[in-house]
Tab-separated table of C-alpha atoms in Angstrom:
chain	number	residue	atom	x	y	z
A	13	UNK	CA	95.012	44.112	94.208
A	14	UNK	CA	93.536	43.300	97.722
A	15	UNK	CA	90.699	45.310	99.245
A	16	UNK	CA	90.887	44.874	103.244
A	17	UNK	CA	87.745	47.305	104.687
A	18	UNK	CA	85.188	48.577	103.208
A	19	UNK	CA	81.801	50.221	104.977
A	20	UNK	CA	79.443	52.285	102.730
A	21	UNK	CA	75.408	52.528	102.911
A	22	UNK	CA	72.782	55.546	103.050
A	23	UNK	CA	69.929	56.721	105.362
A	24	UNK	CA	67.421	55.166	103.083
A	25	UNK	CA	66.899	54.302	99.507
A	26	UNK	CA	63.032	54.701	98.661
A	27	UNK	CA	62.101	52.587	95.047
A	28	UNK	CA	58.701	52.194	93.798
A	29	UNK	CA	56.488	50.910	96.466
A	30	UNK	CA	58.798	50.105	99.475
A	31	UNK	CA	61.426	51.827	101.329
A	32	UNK	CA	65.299	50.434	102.492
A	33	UNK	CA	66.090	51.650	105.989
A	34	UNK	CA	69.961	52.066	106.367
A	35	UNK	CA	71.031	49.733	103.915
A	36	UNK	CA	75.139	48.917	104.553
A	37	UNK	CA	77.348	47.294	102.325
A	38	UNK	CA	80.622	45.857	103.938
A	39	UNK	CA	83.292	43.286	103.679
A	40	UNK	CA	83.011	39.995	104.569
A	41	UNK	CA	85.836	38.104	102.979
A	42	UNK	CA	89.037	40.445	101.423
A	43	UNK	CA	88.628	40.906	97.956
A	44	UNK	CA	91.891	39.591	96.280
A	45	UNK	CA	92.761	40.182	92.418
A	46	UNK	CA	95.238	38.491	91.250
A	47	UNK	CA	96.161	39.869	87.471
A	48	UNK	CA	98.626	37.062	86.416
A	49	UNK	CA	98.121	35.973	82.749
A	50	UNK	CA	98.984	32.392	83.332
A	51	UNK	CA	96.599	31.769	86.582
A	52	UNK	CA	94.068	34.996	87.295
A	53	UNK	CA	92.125	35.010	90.446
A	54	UNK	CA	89.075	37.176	91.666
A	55	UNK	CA	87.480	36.206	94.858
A	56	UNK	CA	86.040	37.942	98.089
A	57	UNK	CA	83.233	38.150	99.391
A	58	UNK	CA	80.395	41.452	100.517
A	59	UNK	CA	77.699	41.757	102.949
A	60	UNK	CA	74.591	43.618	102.581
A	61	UNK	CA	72.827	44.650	105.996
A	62	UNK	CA	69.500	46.691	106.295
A	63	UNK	CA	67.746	47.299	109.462
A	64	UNK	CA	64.088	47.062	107.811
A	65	UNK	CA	62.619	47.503	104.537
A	66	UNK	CA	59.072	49.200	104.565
A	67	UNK	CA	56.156	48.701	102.246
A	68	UNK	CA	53.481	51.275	101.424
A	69	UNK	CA	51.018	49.031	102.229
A	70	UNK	CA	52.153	49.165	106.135
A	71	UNK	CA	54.183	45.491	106.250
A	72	UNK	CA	57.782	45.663	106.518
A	73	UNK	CA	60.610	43.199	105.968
A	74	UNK	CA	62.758	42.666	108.918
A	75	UNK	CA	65.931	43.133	109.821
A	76	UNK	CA	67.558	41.853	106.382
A	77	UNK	CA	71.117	40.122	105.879
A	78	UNK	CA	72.571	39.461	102.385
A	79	UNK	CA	75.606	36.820	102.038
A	80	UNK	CA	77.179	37.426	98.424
A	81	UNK	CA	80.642	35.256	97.787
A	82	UNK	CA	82.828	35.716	94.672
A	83	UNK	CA	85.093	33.232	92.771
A	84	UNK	CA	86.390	33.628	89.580
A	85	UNK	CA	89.413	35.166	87.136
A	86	UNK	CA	88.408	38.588	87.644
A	87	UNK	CA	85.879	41.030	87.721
A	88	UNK	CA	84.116	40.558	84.973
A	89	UNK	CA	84.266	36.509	84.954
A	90	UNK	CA	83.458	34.829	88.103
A	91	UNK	CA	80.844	32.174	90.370
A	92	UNK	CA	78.707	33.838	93.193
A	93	UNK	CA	77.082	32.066	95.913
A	94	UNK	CA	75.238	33.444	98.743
A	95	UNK	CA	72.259	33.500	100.976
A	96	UNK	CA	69.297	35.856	102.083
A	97	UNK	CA	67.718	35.973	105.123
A	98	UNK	CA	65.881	38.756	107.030
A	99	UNK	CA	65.276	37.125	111.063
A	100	UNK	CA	62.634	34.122	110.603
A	101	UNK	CA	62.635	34.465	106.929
A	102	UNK	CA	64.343	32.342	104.761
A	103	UNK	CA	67.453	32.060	103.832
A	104	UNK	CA	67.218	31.744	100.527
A	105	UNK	CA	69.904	30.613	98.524
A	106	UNK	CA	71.359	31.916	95.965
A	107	UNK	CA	73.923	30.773	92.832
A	108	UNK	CA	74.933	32.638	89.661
A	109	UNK	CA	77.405	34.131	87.345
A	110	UNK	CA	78.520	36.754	85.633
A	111	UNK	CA	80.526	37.101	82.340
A	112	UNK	CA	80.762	40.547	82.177
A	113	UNK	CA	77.565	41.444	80.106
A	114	UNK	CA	75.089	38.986	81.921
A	115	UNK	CA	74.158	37.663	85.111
A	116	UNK	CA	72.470	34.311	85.655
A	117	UNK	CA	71.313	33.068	88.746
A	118	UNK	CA	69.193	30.257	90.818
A	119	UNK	CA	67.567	30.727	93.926
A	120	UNK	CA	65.909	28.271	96.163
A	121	UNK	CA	63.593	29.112	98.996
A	122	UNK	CA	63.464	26.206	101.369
A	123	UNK	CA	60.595	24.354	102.948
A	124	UNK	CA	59.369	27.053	105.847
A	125	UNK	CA	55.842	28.057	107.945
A	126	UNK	CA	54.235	30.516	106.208
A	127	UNK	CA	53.330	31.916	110.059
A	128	UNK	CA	57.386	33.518	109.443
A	129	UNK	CA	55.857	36.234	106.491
A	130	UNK	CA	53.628	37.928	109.509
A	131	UNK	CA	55.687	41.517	109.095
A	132	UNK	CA	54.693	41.289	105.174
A	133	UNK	CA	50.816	42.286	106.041
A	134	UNK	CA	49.648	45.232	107.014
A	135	UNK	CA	47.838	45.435	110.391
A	136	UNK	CA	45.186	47.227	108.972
A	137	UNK	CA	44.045	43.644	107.474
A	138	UNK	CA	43.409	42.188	111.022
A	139	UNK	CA	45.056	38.857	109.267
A	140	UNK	CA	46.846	36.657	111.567
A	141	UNK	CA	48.726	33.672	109.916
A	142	UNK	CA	48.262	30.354	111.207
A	143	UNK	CA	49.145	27.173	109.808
A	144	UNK	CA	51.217	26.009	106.320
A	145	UNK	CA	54.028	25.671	104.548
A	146	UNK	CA	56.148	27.582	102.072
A	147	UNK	CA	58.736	26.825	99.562
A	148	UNK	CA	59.853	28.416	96.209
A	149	UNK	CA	62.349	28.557	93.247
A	150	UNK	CA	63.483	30.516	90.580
A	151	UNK	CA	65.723	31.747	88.099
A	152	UNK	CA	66.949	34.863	86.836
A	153	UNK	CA	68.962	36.552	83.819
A	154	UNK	CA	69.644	40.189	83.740
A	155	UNK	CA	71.793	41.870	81.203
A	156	UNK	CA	71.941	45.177	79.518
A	157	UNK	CA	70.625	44.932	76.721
A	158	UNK	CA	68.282	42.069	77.482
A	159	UNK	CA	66.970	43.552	81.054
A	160	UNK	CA	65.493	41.335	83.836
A	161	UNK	CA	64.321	37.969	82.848
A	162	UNK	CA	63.032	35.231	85.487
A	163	UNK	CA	60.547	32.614	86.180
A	164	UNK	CA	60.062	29.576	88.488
A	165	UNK	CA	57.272	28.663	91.158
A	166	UNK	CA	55.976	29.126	94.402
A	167	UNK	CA	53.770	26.770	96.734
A	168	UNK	CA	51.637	27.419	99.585
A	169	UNK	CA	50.552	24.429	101.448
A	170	UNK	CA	47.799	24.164	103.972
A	171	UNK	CA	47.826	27.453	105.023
A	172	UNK	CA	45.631	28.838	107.814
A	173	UNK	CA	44.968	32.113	109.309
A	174	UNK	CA	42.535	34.160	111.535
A	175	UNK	CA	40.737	37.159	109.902
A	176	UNK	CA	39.087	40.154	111.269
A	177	UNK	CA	35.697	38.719	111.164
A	178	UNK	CA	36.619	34.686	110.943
A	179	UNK	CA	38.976	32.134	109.658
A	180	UNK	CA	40.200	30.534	106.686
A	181	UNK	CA	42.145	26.926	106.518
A	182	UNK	CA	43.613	24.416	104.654
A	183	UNK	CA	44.471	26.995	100.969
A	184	UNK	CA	46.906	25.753	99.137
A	185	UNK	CA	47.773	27.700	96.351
A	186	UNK	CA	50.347	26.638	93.504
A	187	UNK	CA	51.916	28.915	91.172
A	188	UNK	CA	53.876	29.250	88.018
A	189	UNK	CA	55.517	32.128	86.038
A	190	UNK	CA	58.001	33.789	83.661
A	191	UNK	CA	58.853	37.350	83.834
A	192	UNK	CA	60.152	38.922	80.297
A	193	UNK	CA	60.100	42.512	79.265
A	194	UNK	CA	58.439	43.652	82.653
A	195	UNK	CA	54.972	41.516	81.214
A	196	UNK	CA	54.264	38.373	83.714
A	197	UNK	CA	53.394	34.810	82.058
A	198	UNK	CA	51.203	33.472	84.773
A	199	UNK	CA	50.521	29.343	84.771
A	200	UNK	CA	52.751	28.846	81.542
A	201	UNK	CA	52.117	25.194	81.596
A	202	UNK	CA	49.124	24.628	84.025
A	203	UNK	CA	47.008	28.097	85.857
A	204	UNK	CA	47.650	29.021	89.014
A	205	UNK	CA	45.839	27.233	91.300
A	206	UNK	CA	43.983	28.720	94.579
A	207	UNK	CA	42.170	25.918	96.566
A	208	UNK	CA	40.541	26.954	100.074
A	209	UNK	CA	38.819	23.998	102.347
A	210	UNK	CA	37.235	26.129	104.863
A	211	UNK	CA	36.291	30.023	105.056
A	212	UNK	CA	33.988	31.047	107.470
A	213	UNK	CA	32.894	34.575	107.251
A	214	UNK	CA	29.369	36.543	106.920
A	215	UNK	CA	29.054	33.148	105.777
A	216	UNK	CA	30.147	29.596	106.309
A	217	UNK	CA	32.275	28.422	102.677
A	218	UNK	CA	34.020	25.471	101.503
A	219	UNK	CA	35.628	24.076	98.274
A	220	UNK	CA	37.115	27.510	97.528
A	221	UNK	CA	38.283	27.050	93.909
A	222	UNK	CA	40.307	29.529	90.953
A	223	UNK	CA	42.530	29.278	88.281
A	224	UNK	CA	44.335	31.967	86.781
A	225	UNK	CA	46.225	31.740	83.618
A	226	UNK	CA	47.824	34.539	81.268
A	227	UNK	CA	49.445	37.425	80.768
A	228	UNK	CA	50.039	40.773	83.153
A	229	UNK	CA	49.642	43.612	82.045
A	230	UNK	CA	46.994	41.633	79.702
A	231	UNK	CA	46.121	42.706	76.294
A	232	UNK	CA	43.944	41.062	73.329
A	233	UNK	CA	46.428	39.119	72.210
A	234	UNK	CA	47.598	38.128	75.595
A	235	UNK	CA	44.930	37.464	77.604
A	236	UNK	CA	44.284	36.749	81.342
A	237	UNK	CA	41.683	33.892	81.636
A	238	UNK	CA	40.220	33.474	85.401
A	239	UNK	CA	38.434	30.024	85.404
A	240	UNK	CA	36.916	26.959	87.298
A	241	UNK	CA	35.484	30.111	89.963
A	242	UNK	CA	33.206	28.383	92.348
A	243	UNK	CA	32.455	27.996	95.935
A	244	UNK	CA	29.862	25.913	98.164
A	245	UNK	CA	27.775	27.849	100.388
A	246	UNK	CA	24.686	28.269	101.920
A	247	UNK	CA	24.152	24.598	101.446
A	248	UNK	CA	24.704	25.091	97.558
A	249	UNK	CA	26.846	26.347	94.979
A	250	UNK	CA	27.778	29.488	93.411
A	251	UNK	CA	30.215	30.094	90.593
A	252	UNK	CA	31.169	30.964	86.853
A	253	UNK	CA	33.263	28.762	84.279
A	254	UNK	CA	35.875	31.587	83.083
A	255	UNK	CA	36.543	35.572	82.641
A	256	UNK	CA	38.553	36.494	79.998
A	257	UNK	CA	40.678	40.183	80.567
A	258	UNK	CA	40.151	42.431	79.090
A	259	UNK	CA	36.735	41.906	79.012
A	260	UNK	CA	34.861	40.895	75.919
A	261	UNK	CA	31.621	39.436	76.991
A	262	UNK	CA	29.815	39.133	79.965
A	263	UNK	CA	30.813	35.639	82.285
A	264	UNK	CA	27.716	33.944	83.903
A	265	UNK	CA	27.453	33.751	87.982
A	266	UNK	CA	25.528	30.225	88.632
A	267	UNK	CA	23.595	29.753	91.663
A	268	UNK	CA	22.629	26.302	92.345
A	269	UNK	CA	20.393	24.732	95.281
A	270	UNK	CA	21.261	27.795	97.834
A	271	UNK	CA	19.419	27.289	100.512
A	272	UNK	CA	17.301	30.869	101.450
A	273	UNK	CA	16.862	29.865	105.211
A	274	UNK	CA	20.450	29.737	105.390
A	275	UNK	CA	21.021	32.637	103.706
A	276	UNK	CA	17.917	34.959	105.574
A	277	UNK	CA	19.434	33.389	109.352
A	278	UNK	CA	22.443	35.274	108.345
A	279	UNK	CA	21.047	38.643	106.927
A	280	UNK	CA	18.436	38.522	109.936
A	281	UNK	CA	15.868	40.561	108.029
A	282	UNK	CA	12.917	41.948	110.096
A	283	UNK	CA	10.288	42.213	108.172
A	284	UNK	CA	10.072	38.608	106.499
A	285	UNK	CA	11.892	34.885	106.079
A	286	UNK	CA	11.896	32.754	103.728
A	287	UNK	CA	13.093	28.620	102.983
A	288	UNK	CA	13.787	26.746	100.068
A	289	UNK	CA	16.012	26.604	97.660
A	290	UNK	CA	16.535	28.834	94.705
A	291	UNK	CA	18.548	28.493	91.248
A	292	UNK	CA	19.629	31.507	88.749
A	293	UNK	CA	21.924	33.241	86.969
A	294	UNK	CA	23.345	36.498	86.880
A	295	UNK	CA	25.532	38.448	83.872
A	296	UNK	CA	28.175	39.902	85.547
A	297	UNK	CA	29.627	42.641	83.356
A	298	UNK	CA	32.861	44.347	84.671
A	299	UNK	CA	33.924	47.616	82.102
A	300	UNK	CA	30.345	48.583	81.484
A	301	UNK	CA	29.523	52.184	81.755
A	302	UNK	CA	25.913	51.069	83.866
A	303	UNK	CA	25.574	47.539	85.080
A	304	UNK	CA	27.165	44.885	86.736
A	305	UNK	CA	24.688	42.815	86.422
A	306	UNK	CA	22.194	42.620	83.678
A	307	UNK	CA	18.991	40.459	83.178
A	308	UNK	CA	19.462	38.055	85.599
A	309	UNK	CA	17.158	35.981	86.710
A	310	UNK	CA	16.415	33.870	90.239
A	311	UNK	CA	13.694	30.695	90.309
A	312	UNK	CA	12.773	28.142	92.434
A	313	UNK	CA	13.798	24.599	92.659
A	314	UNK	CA	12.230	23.632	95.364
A	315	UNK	CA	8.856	24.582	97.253
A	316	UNK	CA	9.219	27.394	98.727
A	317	UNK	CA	7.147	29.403	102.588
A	318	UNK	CA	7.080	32.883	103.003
A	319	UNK	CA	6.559	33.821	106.317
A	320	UNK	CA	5.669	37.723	107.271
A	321	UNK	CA	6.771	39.124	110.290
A	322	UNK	CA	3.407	39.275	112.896
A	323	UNK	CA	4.357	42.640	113.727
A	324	UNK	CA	4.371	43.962	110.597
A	325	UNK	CA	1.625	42.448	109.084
A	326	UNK	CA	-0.633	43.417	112.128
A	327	UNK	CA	0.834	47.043	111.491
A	328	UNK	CA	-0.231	47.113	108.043
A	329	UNK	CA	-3.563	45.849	108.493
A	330	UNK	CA	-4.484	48.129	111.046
A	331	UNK	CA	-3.126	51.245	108.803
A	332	UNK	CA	-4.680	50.142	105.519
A	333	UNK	CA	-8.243	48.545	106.566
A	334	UNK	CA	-8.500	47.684	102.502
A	335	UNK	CA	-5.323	46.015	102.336
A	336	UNK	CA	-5.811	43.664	105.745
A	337	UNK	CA	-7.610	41.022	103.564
A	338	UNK	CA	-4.389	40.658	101.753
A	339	UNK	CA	-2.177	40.807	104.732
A	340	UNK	CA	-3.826	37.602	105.802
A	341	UNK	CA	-3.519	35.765	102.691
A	342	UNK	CA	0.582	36.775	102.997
A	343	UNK	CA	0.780	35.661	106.498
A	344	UNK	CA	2.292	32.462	105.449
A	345	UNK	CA	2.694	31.534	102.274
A	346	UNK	CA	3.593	27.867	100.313
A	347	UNK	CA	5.064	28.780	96.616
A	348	UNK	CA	5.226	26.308	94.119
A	349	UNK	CA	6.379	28.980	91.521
A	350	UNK	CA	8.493	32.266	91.528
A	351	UNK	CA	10.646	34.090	89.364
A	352	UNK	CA	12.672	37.256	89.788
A	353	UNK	CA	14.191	39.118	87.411
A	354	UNK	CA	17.635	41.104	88.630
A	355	UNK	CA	19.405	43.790	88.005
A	356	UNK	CA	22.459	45.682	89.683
A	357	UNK	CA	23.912	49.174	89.221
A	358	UNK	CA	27.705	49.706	89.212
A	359	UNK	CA	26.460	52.567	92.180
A	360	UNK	CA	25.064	49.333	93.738
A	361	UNK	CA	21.281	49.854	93.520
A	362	UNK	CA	19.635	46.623	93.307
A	363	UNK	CA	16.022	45.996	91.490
A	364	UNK	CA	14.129	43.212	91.319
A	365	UNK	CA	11.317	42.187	90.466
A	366	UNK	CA	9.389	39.139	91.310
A	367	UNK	CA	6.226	36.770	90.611
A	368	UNK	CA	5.490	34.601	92.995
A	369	UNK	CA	2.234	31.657	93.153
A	370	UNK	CA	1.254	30.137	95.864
A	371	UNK	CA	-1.177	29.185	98.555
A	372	UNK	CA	-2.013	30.253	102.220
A	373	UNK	CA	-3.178	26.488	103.646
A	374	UNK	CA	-4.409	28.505	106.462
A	375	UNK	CA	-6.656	30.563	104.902
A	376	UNK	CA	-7.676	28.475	101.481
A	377	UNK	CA	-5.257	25.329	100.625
A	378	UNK	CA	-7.047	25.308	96.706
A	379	UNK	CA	-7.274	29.113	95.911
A	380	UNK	CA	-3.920	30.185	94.899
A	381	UNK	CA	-2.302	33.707	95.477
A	382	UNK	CA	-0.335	35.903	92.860
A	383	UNK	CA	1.905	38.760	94.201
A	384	UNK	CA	3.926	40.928	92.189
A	385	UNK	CA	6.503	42.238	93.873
A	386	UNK	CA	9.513	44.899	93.008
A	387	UNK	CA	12.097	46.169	95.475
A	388	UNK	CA	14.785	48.548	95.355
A	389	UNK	CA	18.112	49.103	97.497
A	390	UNK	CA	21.549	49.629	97.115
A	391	UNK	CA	23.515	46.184	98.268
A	392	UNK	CA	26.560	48.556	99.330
A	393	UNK	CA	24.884	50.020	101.854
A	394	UNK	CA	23.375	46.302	103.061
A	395	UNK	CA	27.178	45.375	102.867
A	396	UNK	CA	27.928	48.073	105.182
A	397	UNK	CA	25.164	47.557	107.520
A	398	UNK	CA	25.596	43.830	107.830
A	399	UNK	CA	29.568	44.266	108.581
A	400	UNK	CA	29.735	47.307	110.698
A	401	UNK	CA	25.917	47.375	111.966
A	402	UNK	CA	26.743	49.268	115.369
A	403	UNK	CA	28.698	51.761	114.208
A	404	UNK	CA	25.680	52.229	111.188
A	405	UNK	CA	23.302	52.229	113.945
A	406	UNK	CA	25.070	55.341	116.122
A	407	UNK	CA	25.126	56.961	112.801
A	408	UNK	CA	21.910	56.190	112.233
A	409	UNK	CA	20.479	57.390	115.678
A	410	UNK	CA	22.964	60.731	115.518
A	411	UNK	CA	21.907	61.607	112.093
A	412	UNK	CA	18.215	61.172	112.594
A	413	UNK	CA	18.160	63.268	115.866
A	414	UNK	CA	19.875	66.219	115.005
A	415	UNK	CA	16.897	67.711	112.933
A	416	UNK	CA	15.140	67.540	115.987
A	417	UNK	CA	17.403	68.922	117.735
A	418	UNK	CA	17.812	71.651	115.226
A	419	UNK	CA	14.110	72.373	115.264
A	420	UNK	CA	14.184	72.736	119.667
A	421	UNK	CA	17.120	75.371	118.323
């Protein structure tokens, strides 16, 4: 039996999250079958050609090619070996066999910039990729009654890219898995490792760190454990030792040494500024019905100055004649004790509230100064004012004048 032409494909097959444009499948070797009971012989080989796959998430897969040669006895007993590429990505090879009830197969992803996987992200992420390198392997098992089985690695090495608001280099990010019975073994010998040198930000970070090891979708008896979580920022260091999904407990976020004039240079509050350095910890609690953070707490491990802005101060003493003594004595302040206690909303309302000692050398060096102080404000809406502060500000400005306008009405 020998099969000369063949050219059959459809519009578009849509499957789960992505979306084959004009997917052909043709003939790129004849396919010969010899039936001889002494010597059989099955062999040809088939081409697979789509103009673009598209993802939901806006990236797309290019122009795609798939290389798929047969050799074997017959249909149901033979060796394939082929290759994938789709333009600047890839190819990947690819070797297997099939017996009839199950296919088995290698693939090997060759040493390549990870600049080539720019179609994969959506431009809505303003991510341009930059430096690195690439490579993977894996192998799969399919079968009726068995279904998909696979697992190998993949390794990204070095890589660099530009962000909407900054940059990120040298990540290198290792990882292992097995896929059985659609559930995903992730770091079945060692986690998955994500290391990041540099990311600079609202804020300058280095020493990225994360491991990731488990099971997807994760249960009680198969966990996902997210570990060794820490970074190094504003001239200190922030992390927690390991989250265990689903959740059981609460983990523990660790501040260590951060450095508040780094940290109120980038906010650029108004009213007040602040050095020193600060330790605490915060609960972080991720399925409760409340909080996402609970009884934390913030001190002082270093001295600390509190300095109020003039205009502000001068403002408030001139409003409140009975509070002006106190103004003065918060001018400028030198703290040798504080504590805050910390909590956080999952609607992202913030309270704290704080003790702080200290002295005003300007006014008294030896009498010291105790202020209470508790503040309230939702962190989403900082979030969104420190990231997109213009467009807050039009808002801003239009919402607050069209009362007035209103009222001329």
């Amino acid at each position: 039996i020998r099969l000369t032409q063949l050219s059959t494909g459809f519009d578009k097959i849509h499957y789960g999250m992505m979306t084959v444009m004009k997917p052909r499948l043709s003939i790129g070797q004849p396919v010969e079958w010899v039936r001889d009971a002494q010597q059989p012989k099955f062999n040809g080989a088939f081409i697979l050609d789509t103009r673009k796959v598209e993802f939901e998430n806006g990236g797309y897969l290019p122009h795609a090619v798939l290389n798929l040669a047969a050799q074997g006895s017959a249909p149901d007993h033979f060796l394939l070996k082929g290759d994938l590429h789709a333009e600047r990505i890839g190819p990947i090879k690819l070797n297997g066999r099939w017996d009839g009830e199950r296919l088995r197969g290698e693939a090997w992803w060759a040493k390549q910039p990870t600049a080539v996987f720019q179609p994969l992200l959506s431009p809505d992420l303003n991510i341009t990729l930059r430096d690195g390198d690439f490579y993977a392997q894996a192998a799969f098992s399919a079968a009726r009654a068995q279904g998909f089985e696979a697992g190998g690695h993949m390794v990204v090495k070095n890589a660099g890219m530009w962000l909407k608001d900054g940059e990120m280099s040298g990540l290198d990010f290792v990882m292992a898995y097995r896929l059985k019975n659609e559930i995903w073994q992730l770091g079945a010998k060692q986690p998955i490792s994500l290391r990041i040198k540099h990311l600079s930000n609202l804020f300058e970070m280095s020493n990225i760190s994360a491991d990731l090891q488990g099971y997807y979708p994760y249960s009680d008896s198969a966990p996902l454990v997210l570990s060794n979580v820490g970074v190094d920022m504003l001239k200190g260091h922030i992390g927690f030792d390991a989250l265990r999904l689903p959740e059981p407990a609460s983990t523990v976020l660790r501040l260590k040494d951060i450095d508040l004039s780094v940290l109120f240079t980038a906010l650029k509050p108004k009213q007040f500024a602040m050095s020193g350095r600060v330790d605490g910890e915060l609960p972080l609690y991720l399925k409760d019905k409340q909080w996402l953070i609970r009884n934390g707490w913030i001190n002082n491990s270093s001295m600390l100055t509190l300095r109020l802005d003039p205009d502000m101060a001068d403002a408030m003493a001139e409003n409140n004649l009975a509070a002006g003594a106190a103004i003065e004595w918060l001018r400028y302040m030198e703290i040798s004790r504080s504590r805050a206690d910390v909590n956080l909303s999952n609607l992202g309302v913030l309270t704290m509230a704080a003790t702080i000692r200290g002295v005003n050398p300007q006014q008294n060096a030896h009498r010291e100064v105790v202020l209470n102080y508790h503040h309230e404000e939702n962190i989403f809406e900082l979030w969104r004012s420190l990231r997109f502060g213009d467009n807050l500000q039009e808002w801003l400005e239009q919402s607050l004048s069209t009362p007035a306008r209103s009222e001329h009405e």
